[in-house]
Amino acid sequence: ETSGEVVYGLGRQPAVLRTFSQRLSRGFNDAVNGFNDDGWSLMTCDGAEDVIIAVNSTKSLSTASNPTNSLAFLGGILCAKASMLLQNVPPALLVRFLREHRSEWADFNVDAYSAASLKAGSYAYPGMRPTRFTGSQIIMPLGHTIEHEELLEVIRLEGHSLAQEDAFVSRDIHLLQICSGVDENAVGACSELVFAPIDEMFPDDGPLLPSGFRIIPLDSKTPDTPDTLTAHRTLDLTSSLEVGPATNPAAGDSSSCHHTRSVLTIAFQFPFESNLQDNVATMARQYVRSVISSVQRVAMAICPSGLSPTLGPKLSPGSPEALTLAHWICQSYSYHLGAELLRSDSVGGDSVLKNLWQHSDAILCCSLKSMPVFIFANQAGLDMLETTLVALQDITLDKIFDESGRKALCADFAKLMQQGFTYLPAGICMSTMGRHVSYEQAVAWKVLAPEDNTVHCLAFSFINWSFV
C-alpha cells in the first residue's frame, strides 16, 4: 500500500505531511468561502469595491493534537479577497510562475508582518524592526504525491536586519506552501498556490493562517489540444514580455487557446487586534490591489497569444489589442508632437508594449465619450492612480483632476481636438485612494487608428509625477 507521499527532508513522515496539506487546504477554503456559520462577516463596503474584506472574530488556530497551542487573538482574523477573469492564460503556467518568482508579486515585508504576528502572538503592525530582504527565496521540498499533482514545501525568504546591534541576527521568514495543478495536460483540474507563515522550528501543531491563489478553468479542454508546447516557454518576466505571435514559435498555435477562460481567486489572511482592525483592513486592501496589478502584469507576459488577458472583454468589439494600441499611442505621439515617446532603440516589434508598460511617466488612455472613461494605463499610470487594469475601466477622466486641473483641461480641450495635442501645466490630480499626486507637466494627444485616420481615444502622459 502506498501512502501517496514521498518524503524529501526535515524528517517528517507521510502522515504528518498529509495533515499539513489538509490543514492548508481547509484553512484556505474557509477563507475563500467566508461562510457566516463559520464566523465570517463582511466589513461595510459601498458595493463597488474590487477587494472584499471579511472579518472572523471567533477564529481559532488551535489543533486537535494540542488545543492549548492556539493564539489568543484579541481581535480576530481579517481576509482580503478578490476575483478576476483571465483570458488566454494557462492556469498551470501562471501558478508555476507565481511559485518560482515570488518577488514579482509579493511584498516580503507583509509576509514578515504576518509571520511576526503568528510567531509572537502579538501584532507588530506597523512597528516592526527594519529588515532588508534580498528578494530571493529558497524552496525546500517536503514531499509530493506520486503523480506530482501536489507539492508540499517550505519557503525561506532571506532577510537581514538593518539595525547595527542586530546585524548578525537572522530575519528569515519561513512559509509552508502547497502547490497543485501545475500539469498543463490535466483536464478540468484547478490550479492552486497556498502558503502560510510557520515558525522556523516547524512544529507539527503550529498555527497556520493560509493565503494564496486558486485558478478554476471555465472552459473544458480536450487532452489533445495542441498547446502543450507552452510548457517549455521561458518563465523569465522580462524575456517573456518580448515574445508575441510573430516572434514566438514555442507558443504553438496561439489560436488554440485564444478562447480559454478561467477565474482567479486571491485570498490573503491577516491577524489583528481590535483597535487595529481598520489599519490592517486598509493595509490588506492596498496589498491585494498591488498583488492583482502584479498578477495582471505577469499574465500579460505569459499569455501565449501575446495579448493582454484583461483588456479583451472590457473593450468594445472594435477596440485593438494591447500591442496594437501601444503602437498607435507611440505613432500618434510622434505624428502630433514630432518627437519619440519611447527611446528610439525600443520601437521594434513587441518591445513597444514592454517599454510603454515600463515607461517612468504615467501614460493613460481614455475613451472619446461625453463622460470619458479610462481604457488603458501603463504600470506607472496604475501606480499613480493606485488601481488595477480591471478597476481602471470604472474611472472617469474628471475624477482624477482637482478643480483647477479640470479648468485647465476644459480650457485646452478645443486646442487638443483642433491641433491634435496640447500641453497642460503642472498641477495636482487624485488617486483612487484619495491621495494627491503632483506632476510637472502633462501632455495630451489624440490616438489615431492608422487604417482610416480616425480618433480612437485620447492619451495623457503625466511627467515626473509623485505623491504629495
Coordinates of C-alpha atoms in Angstrom, one line a residue:
E1 CA 0.0 0.0 0.0
T2 CA 1.4 3.4 -1.0
S3 CA 0.9 6.4 1.2
G4 CA 0.9 8.8 -1.8
E5 CA 3.7 10.9 -0.4
V6 CA 7.4 10.9 -0.9
V7 CA 9.5 12.4 2.0
Y8 CA 12.4 14.6 1.0
G9 CA 13.6 16.2 4.1
L10 CA 13.2 17.6 7.6
G11 CA 12.4 14.1 8.9
R12 CA 8.6 14.4 8.5
Q13 CA 6.5 11.3 8.0
P14 CA 3.9 11.0 5.2
A15 CA 1.0 11.1 7.7
V16 CA 2.3 14.4 9.1
L17 CA 2.8 15.9 5.7
R18 CA -0.8 14.9 4.7
T19 CA -2.0 16.6 7.8
F20 CA -0.2 19.8 6.9
S21 CA -1.5 19.8 3.3
Q22 CA -5.1 19.1 4.6
R23 CA -4.8 22.0 7.1
L24 CA -3.6 24.4 4.5
S25 CA -6.4 23.4 2.1
R26 CA -9.1 23.6 4.7
G27 CA -7.9 27.0 6.0
F28 CA -7.8 28.4 2.5
N29 CA -11.2 27.0 1.6
D30 CA -12.6 28.5 4.8
A31 CA -11.2 32.0 3.9
V32 CA -12.4 31.9 0.3
N33 CA -15.9 30.7 1.2
G34 CA -16.3 33.1 4.2
F35 CA -19.5 31.4 5.4
N36 CA -21.4 33.2 8.2
D37 CA -21.8 29.9 10.0
D38 CA -18.1 29.8 10.3
G39 CA -17.9 33.2 12.0
W40 CA -17.2 35.4 8.9
S41 CA -18.9 38.7 8.4
L42 CA -18.3 41.4 5.7
M43 CA -16.9 44.8 6.6
T44 CA -19.1 47.7 5.5
C45 CA -18.5 48.5 1.8
D46 CA -20.3 50.5 -0.8
G47 CA -20.7 47.6 -3.2
A48 CA -18.3 48.9 -5.7
E49 CA -15.1 47.7 -4.0
D50 CA -12.9 45.4 -6.1
V51 CA -11.4 43.9 -2.9
I52 CA -13.8 42.3 -0.3
I53 CA -12.8 42.4 3.4
A54 CA -14.2 39.8 5.7
V55 CA -13.6 39.5 9.5
N56 CA -13.7 36.5 11.7
S57 CA -13.6 37.3 15.5
T58 CA -14.2 33.7 16.6
K59 CA -11.4 32.1 14.6
S60 CA -9.3 29.6 16.5
L61 CA -6.0 28.3 15.1
S62 CA -5.7 25.5 17.7
T63 CA -5.0 22.0 16.5
A64 CA -6.6 18.8 17.6
S65 CA -3.3 17.4 18.9
N66 CA -2.6 20.5 21.1
P67 CA -5.7 22.7 21.7
T68 CA -3.7 24.9 24.1
N69 CA -1.4 26.0 21.3
S70 CA -4.0 28.4 19.9
L71 CA -3.1 32.0 19.7
A72 CA -5.1 34.3 21.9
F73 CA -6.2 36.8 19.2
L74 CA -7.7 39.8 20.8
G75 CA -9.4 40.9 17.6
G76 CA -9.5 38.0 15.2
I77 CA -8.6 37.4 11.6
L78 CA -9.2 39.5 8.6
C79 CA -9.4 38.2 5.0
A80 CA -9.0 40.3 1.9
K81 CA -10.4 38.6 -1.2
A82 CA -10.7 39.4 -4.9
S83 CA -11.5 37.6 -8.1
M84 CA -10.7 38.3 -11.7
L85 CA -11.3 36.8 -15.1
L86 CA -8.3 35.5 -17.0
Q87 CA -8.3 35.0 -20.8
N88 CA -5.8 33.1 -22.8
V89 CA -3.6 32.4 -19.7
P90 CA -2.8 28.7 -19.0
P91 CA -3.6 28.3 -15.2
A92 CA -0.7 25.8 -14.7
L93 CA 1.8 28.2 -16.3
L94 CA 0.6 31.1 -14.2
V95 CA 0.7 29.2 -10.9
R96 CA 4.2 27.9 -11.7
F97 CA 5.4 31.5 -12.3
L98 CA 3.8 32.7 -9.1
R99 CA 5.6 29.9 -7.2
E100 CA 9.0 30.3 -8.8
H101 CA 9.1 34.1 -9.0
R102 CA 7.5 35.3 -5.7
S103 CA 9.4 38.6 -5.7
E104 CA 7.5 39.6 -8.9
W105 CA 4.2 39.9 -6.9
A106 CA 4.9 39.6 -3.1
D107 CA 5.9 42.2 -0.6
F108 CA 8.2 40.3 1.8
N109 CA 7.5 43.0 4.5
V110 CA 3.9 42.0 4.5
D111 CA 5.0 38.3 4.9
A112 CA 7.2 39.5 7.8
Y113 CA 4.3 41.2 9.5
S114 CA 2.1 38.0 9.3
A115 CA 5.0 35.8 10.4
A116 CA 5.8 38.1 13.4
S117 CA 2.1 38.3 14.4
L118 CA 1.8 34.5 14.4
K119 CA 5.1 33.8 16.0
A120 CA 4.8 36.1 19.0
G121 CA 1.0 36.1 19.3
S122 CA 1.5 39.9 19.1
Y123 CA 0.6 42.4 16.4
A124 CA 3.7 44.2 15.3
Y125 CA 1.8 46.5 12.9
P126 CA 3.4 48.7 11.9
G127 CA 6.3 48.9 14.3
M128 CA 8.5 46.1 13.1
R129 CA 12.2 46.1 13.2
P130 CA 13.7 47.3 9.9
T131 CA 14.6 44.4 7.7
R132 CA 16.1 44.2 4.2
F133 CA 15.0 41.3 2.1
T134 CA 17.2 40.1 -0.7
G135 CA 14.2 39.2 -2.9
S136 CA 15.4 35.6 -3.2
Q137 CA 13.5 32.6 -2.0
I138 CA 14.8 29.1 -1.2
I139 CA 12.4 26.3 -1.9
M140 CA 12.9 23.3 0.4
P141 CA 10.8 20.3 -0.8
L142 CA 9.0 18.3 1.8
G143 CA 7.0 15.8 -0.3
H144 CA 4.8 15.4 -3.3
T145 CA 2.1 13.0 -4.4
I146 CA 3.3 10.1 -6.6
E147 CA 1.6 11.6 -9.6
H148 CA 3.4 15.0 -8.9
E149 CA -0.1 16.6 -8.7
E150 CA 0.7 18.3 -5.4
L151 CA 3.9 19.7 -4.0
L152 CA 4.4 20.4 -0.3
E153 CA 7.4 22.6 0.6
V154 CA 8.9 25.1 3.0
I155 CA 9.9 28.5 1.5
R156 CA 12.6 30.5 3.2
L157 CA 12.7 34.2 2.4
E158 CA 16.1 35.7 3.2
G159 CA 16.2 38.8 5.4
H160 CA 18.9 40.8 7.1
S161 CA 18.5 43.3 9.9
L162 CA 19.2 46.9 9.1
A163 CA 19.9 47.8 12.8
Q164 CA 23.5 47.7 13.8
E165 CA 23.0 45.8 17.0
D166 CA 21.0 43.0 15.2
A167 CA 23.4 42.7 12.2
F168 CA 24.1 39.0 12.8
V169 CA 20.5 38.1 13.8
S170 CA 18.6 36.1 11.2
R171 CA 15.4 37.8 9.9
D172 CA 14.5 34.9 7.6
I173 CA 10.8 34.2 7.1
H174 CA 9.5 30.6 6.6
L175 CA 6.3 29.7 4.8
L176 CA 4.7 26.3 4.5
Q177 CA 3.4 26.1 0.9
I178 CA 1.3 23.7 -1.2
C179 CA 1.2 23.9 -5.0
S180 CA -1.1 21.9 -7.2
G181 CA -2.4 21.8 -10.7
V182 CA 0.9 22.6 -12.5
D183 CA 0.4 20.0 -15.2
E184 CA -0.9 21.6 -18.4
N185 CA -2.2 18.3 -19.7
A186 CA -4.6 17.8 -16.7
V187 CA -8.2 18.2 -17.8
G188 CA -10.5 20.4 -15.8
A189 CA -8.4 20.5 -12.7
C190 CA -8.0 23.8 -10.8
S191 CA -4.5 25.1 -10.0
E192 CA -3.6 26.4 -6.5
L193 CA -0.7 28.1 -4.7
V194 CA -1.5 28.2 -1.0
F195 CA 1.0 29.3 1.8
A196 CA 1.1 30.2 5.4
P197 CA 3.9 31.6 7.7
I198 CA 5.3 29.0 10.0
D199 CA 7.9 29.0 12.8
E200 CA 11.4 28.1 11.7
M201 CA 11.3 25.2 14.3
F202 CA 8.5 23.8 12.1
P203 CA 6.3 22.4 14.9
D204 CA 3.8 19.7 13.9
D205 CA 1.0 21.5 15.6
G206 CA 2.0 25.1 14.8
P207 CA -0.9 27.5 13.9
L208 CA -1.5 28.0 10.2
L209 CA -3.2 31.0 8.5
P210 CA -3.2 30.2 4.8
S211 CA -3.3 32.7 1.9
G212 CA -2.9 32.2 -1.8
F213 CA -4.3 31.8 -5.3
R214 CA -6.8 29.5 -6.9
I215 CA -7.5 29.3 -10.6
I216 CA -10.5 27.5 -11.9
P217 CA -10.9 26.9 -15.7
L218 CA -14.3 27.9 -17.1
D219 CA -13.8 26.0 -20.4
S220 CA -13.2 22.3 -20.7
K221 CA -10.0 21.4 -22.6
T222 CA -9.6 18.3 -24.6
P223 CA -6.4 16.3 -23.9
D224 CA -5.2 16.7 -27.5
T225 CA -5.3 20.5 -27.5
P226 CA -2.1 21.5 -29.2
D227 CA -0.9 23.9 -26.6
T228 CA 1.5 21.6 -24.7
L229 CA 4.4 23.5 -26.1
T230 CA 3.6 26.4 -23.8
A231 CA 5.1 24.4 -21.0
H232 CA 8.6 25.0 -22.5
R233 CA 8.3 28.8 -22.7
T234 CA 10.6 30.8 -20.5
L235 CA 9.3 31.9 -17.2
D236 CA 11.6 35.0 -17.0
L237 CA 9.3 38.0 -16.9
T238 CA 11.4 40.4 -18.9
S239 CA 12.2 37.9 -21.8
S240 CA 8.6 36.7 -21.9
L241 CA 7.3 40.2 -22.3
E242 CA 9.3 40.3 -25.5
V243 CA 7.7 37.4 -27.2
G244 CA 4.4 37.5 -29.2
P245 CA 2.6 35.8 -32.0
A246 CA 5.1 37.0 -34.6
T247 CA 8.3 36.1 -32.8
N248 CA 7.5 33.1 -30.6
P249 CA 7.4 29.8 -32.4
A250 CA 7.4 28.0 -29.0
A251 CA 3.9 29.2 -28.3
G252 CA 2.5 26.7 -30.8
D253 CA -0.8 27.6 -32.3
S254 CA -1.9 30.5 -30.3
S255 CA -5.4 30.4 -31.7
S256 CA -6.0 27.0 -30.0
C257 CA -6.1 28.7 -26.6
H258 CA -7.5 32.0 -27.7
H259 CA -10.8 31.4 -26.1
T260 CA -9.7 29.8 -22.8
R261 CA -11.1 31.5 -19.8
S262 CA -10.5 30.9 -16.1
V263 CA -11.3 32.7 -12.8
L264 CA -8.5 33.6 -10.4
T265 CA -9.4 34.0 -6.8
I266 CA -7.0 35.7 -4.4
A267 CA -7.4 35.5 -0.6
F268 CA -5.0 36.8 2.0
Q269 CA -5.5 36.5 5.7
F270 CA -4.1 38.7 8.5
P271 CA -4.4 38.5 12.3
F272 CA -5.3 41.8 14.0
E273 CA -6.0 43.4 17.4
S274 CA -9.4 45.0 17.8
N275 CA -8.0 48.6 18.0
L276 CA -6.0 48.0 14.8
Q277 CA -8.8 46.4 12.6
D278 CA -9.2 49.5 10.4
N279 CA -5.4 49.9 9.9
V280 CA -5.0 46.2 9.0
A281 CA -8.0 46.4 6.7
T282 CA -6.5 49.4 4.8
M283 CA -3.2 47.6 4.5
A284 CA -4.8 44.4 3.3
R285 CA -6.9 46.1 0.7
Q286 CA -4.0 48.0 -0.7
Y287 CA -1.8 45.0 -0.7
V288 CA -4.3 42.8 -2.5
R289 CA -4.7 45.5 -5.1
S290 CA -1.0 45.6 -5.7
V291 CA -0.9 41.8 -6.0
I292 CA -3.7 42.0 -8.6
S293 CA -1.8 44.5 -10.6
S294 CA 1.3 42.4 -10.5
V295 CA -0.6 39.2 -11.5
Q296 CA -2.1 41.1 -14.4
R297 CA 1.4 42.2 -15.5
V298 CA 2.6 38.6 -15.2
A299 CA -0.5 37.3 -17.1
M300 CA 0.2 39.7 -19.9
A301 CA 3.7 38.5 -20.1
I302 CA 3.0 34.7 -20.2
C303 CA -0.2 34.8 -22.3
P304 CA 0.6 32.6 -25.2
S305 CA -1.1 34.8 -27.7
G306 CA 1.0 37.8 -26.6
L307 CA -2.2 39.8 -25.9
S308 CA -3.3 41.5 -22.8
P309 CA -5.5 39.0 -20.9
T310 CA -7.5 41.7 -19.2
L311 CA -8.3 44.2 -21.9
G312 CA -10.3 42.0 -24.2
P313 CA -13.7 41.6 -22.5
K314 CA -14.0 45.2 -21.3
L315 CA -13.2 47.0 -24.5
S316 CA -15.7 47.4 -27.3
P317 CA -15.6 44.8 -30.1
G318 CA -13.8 47.3 -32.4
S319 CA -11.0 48.0 -30.0
P320 CA -7.4 47.0 -30.6
E321 CA -5.4 44.6 -28.5
A322 CA -2.7 45.8 -26.2
L323 CA 0.2 45.5 -28.6
T324 CA -1.7 47.3 -31.4
L325 CA -2.9 50.1 -29.0
A326 CA 0.7 50.6 -27.8
H327 CA 1.9 51.1 -31.5
W328 CA -1.0 53.6 -32.1
I329 CA -0.1 55.5 -28.9
C330 CA 3.5 55.9 -29.9
Q331 CA 2.9 56.6 -33.6
S332 CA 0.3 59.3 -32.8
Y333 CA 2.6 60.9 -30.3
S334 CA 5.3 61.1 -32.9
Y335 CA 2.9 62.4 -35.6
H336 CA 1.4 65.2 -33.4
L337 CA 4.5 66.3 -31.4
G338 CA 7.3 65.5 -33.8
A339 CA 9.2 63.6 -31.1
E340 CA 9.5 60.0 -29.9
L341 CA 7.6 58.9 -26.8
L342 CA 9.9 55.9 -26.3
R343 CA 13.7 55.5 -26.8
S344 CA 14.5 55.1 -30.5
D345 CA 16.1 51.7 -29.9
S346 CA 12.9 50.3 -28.4
V347 CA 10.4 50.8 -31.2
G348 CA 10.6 47.4 -32.8
G349 CA 8.1 44.6 -32.5
D350 CA 6.6 43.6 -29.2
S351 CA 9.2 45.6 -27.3
V352 CA 6.9 48.7 -27.8
L353 CA 4.4 47.3 -25.4
K354 CA 7.0 46.3 -22.9
N355 CA 8.7 49.7 -23.0
L356 CA 5.5 51.6 -22.9
W357 CA 4.4 49.4 -19.9
Q358 CA 7.7 50.1 -18.1
H359 CA 7.9 53.8 -19.0
S360 CA 8.5 56.1 -16.0
D361 CA 5.9 58.6 -16.9
A362 CA 2.3 57.7 -16.2
I363 CA 0.5 57.1 -19.5
L364 CA -3.3 56.7 -19.6
C365 CA -5.8 56.4 -22.4
C366 CA -9.5 57.4 -22.1
S367 CA -12.4 56.9 -24.5
L368 CA -13.9 59.7 -26.6
K369 CA -17.3 60.0 -25.0
S370 CA -19.3 62.7 -23.2
M371 CA -18.0 61.1 -20.0
P372 CA -14.6 59.8 -20.9
V373 CA -13.6 56.5 -19.2
F374 CA -10.1 55.1 -18.9
I375 CA -9.4 52.1 -21.1
F376 CA -5.7 51.6 -20.7
A377 CA -2.7 52.6 -18.4
N378 CA 0.9 51.6 -18.2
Q379 CA 2.3 50.4 -14.8
A380 CA 3.3 53.9 -13.8
G381 CA -0.3 55.0 -14.6
L382 CA -1.8 52.3 -12.5
D383 CA 0.6 53.1 -9.6
M384 CA -0.2 56.8 -9.8
L385 CA -4.0 56.1 -9.6
E386 CA -3.4 53.3 -7.2
T387 CA -5.7 51.0 -9.2
T388 CA -5.6 47.9 -11.4
L389 CA -6.3 47.3 -15.1
V390 CA -9.7 45.9 -14.3
A391 CA -10.8 48.7 -11.9
L392 CA -9.3 51.3 -14.2
Q393 CA -12.1 50.9 -16.6
D394 CA -14.6 52.2 -14.0
I395 CA -12.8 55.5 -13.5
T396 CA -13.9 58.6 -15.4
L397 CA -11.4 61.3 -16.6
D398 CA -12.9 64.1 -14.4
K399 CA -12.5 62.0 -11.2
I400 CA -8.7 62.3 -11.3
F401 CA -8.3 66.1 -11.6
D402 CA -8.9 68.7 -9.0
E403 CA -10.9 71.8 -9.7
S404 CA -8.0 73.8 -11.2
G405 CA -6.9 70.7 -13.3
R406 CA -10.4 70.3 -14.7
K407 CA -10.5 74.0 -15.6
A408 CA -7.1 73.7 -17.4
L409 CA -8.3 70.7 -19.3
C410 CA -11.5 72.4 -20.4
A411 CA -9.6 75.5 -21.5
D412 CA -7.2 73.4 -23.7
F413 CA -9.7 70.8 -24.9
A414 CA -10.7 72.7 -28.0
K415 CA -6.9 73.1 -28.8
L416 CA -6.4 69.4 -28.2
M417 CA -9.2 68.5 -30.7
Q418 CA -8.1 71.0 -33.3
Q419 CA -4.3 70.5 -33.4
G420 CA -4.2 67.0 -32.0
F421 CA -2.2 67.7 -28.9
T422 CA -1.8 70.1 -26.0
Y423 CA 0.4 70.7 -23.0
L424 CA -1.2 71.0 -19.6
P425 CA 0.6 73.0 -16.9
A426 CA 1.9 71.5 -13.6
G427 CA -0.9 70.5 -11.3
I428 CA -2.4 68.1 -8.8
C429 CA -4.5 65.0 -9.6
M430 CA -6.1 62.5 -7.3
S431 CA -5.6 58.7 -6.9
T432 CA -8.5 56.3 -6.3
M433 CA -7.3 56.1 -2.7
G434 CA -7.8 59.8 -2.2
R435 CA -4.1 60.7 -2.3
H436 CA -2.9 63.8 -4.0
V437 CA -0.4 63.4 -6.9
S438 CA 1.7 66.3 -8.3
Y439 CA 3.1 66.4 -11.8
E440 CA 5.5 68.8 -13.5
Q441 CA 3.7 68.7 -16.8
A442 CA 1.1 66.7 -18.7
V443 CA 0.8 66.1 -22.4
A444 CA -2.5 65.1 -24.1
W445 CA -2.8 63.9 -27.6
K446 CA -5.2 62.1 -30.0
V447 CA -4.5 58.5 -30.6
L448 CA -5.3 57.7 -34.3
A449 CA -6.2 54.4 -35.9
P450 CA -3.8 54.3 -38.9
E451 CA -6.2 52.5 -41.3
D452 CA -8.7 55.3 -41.6
N453 CA -7.0 58.0 -39.5
T454 CA -10.0 58.2 -37.1
V455 CA -9.5 59.2 -33.5
H456 CA -9.6 56.0 -31.3
C457 CA -9.0 57.6 -27.9
L458 CA -7.2 60.3 -26.0
A459 CA -3.8 59.7 -24.3
F460 CA -2.3 61.5 -21.4
S461 CA 1.3 61.4 -20.2
F462 CA 1.9 62.8 -16.6
I463 CA 5.6 63.7 -16.4
N464 CA 7.7 63.4 -13.2
W465 CA 4.6 62.6 -11.0
S466 CA 4.9 61.9 -7.3
F467 CA 2.7 61.6 -4.3
V468 CA 2.4 64.8 -2.3

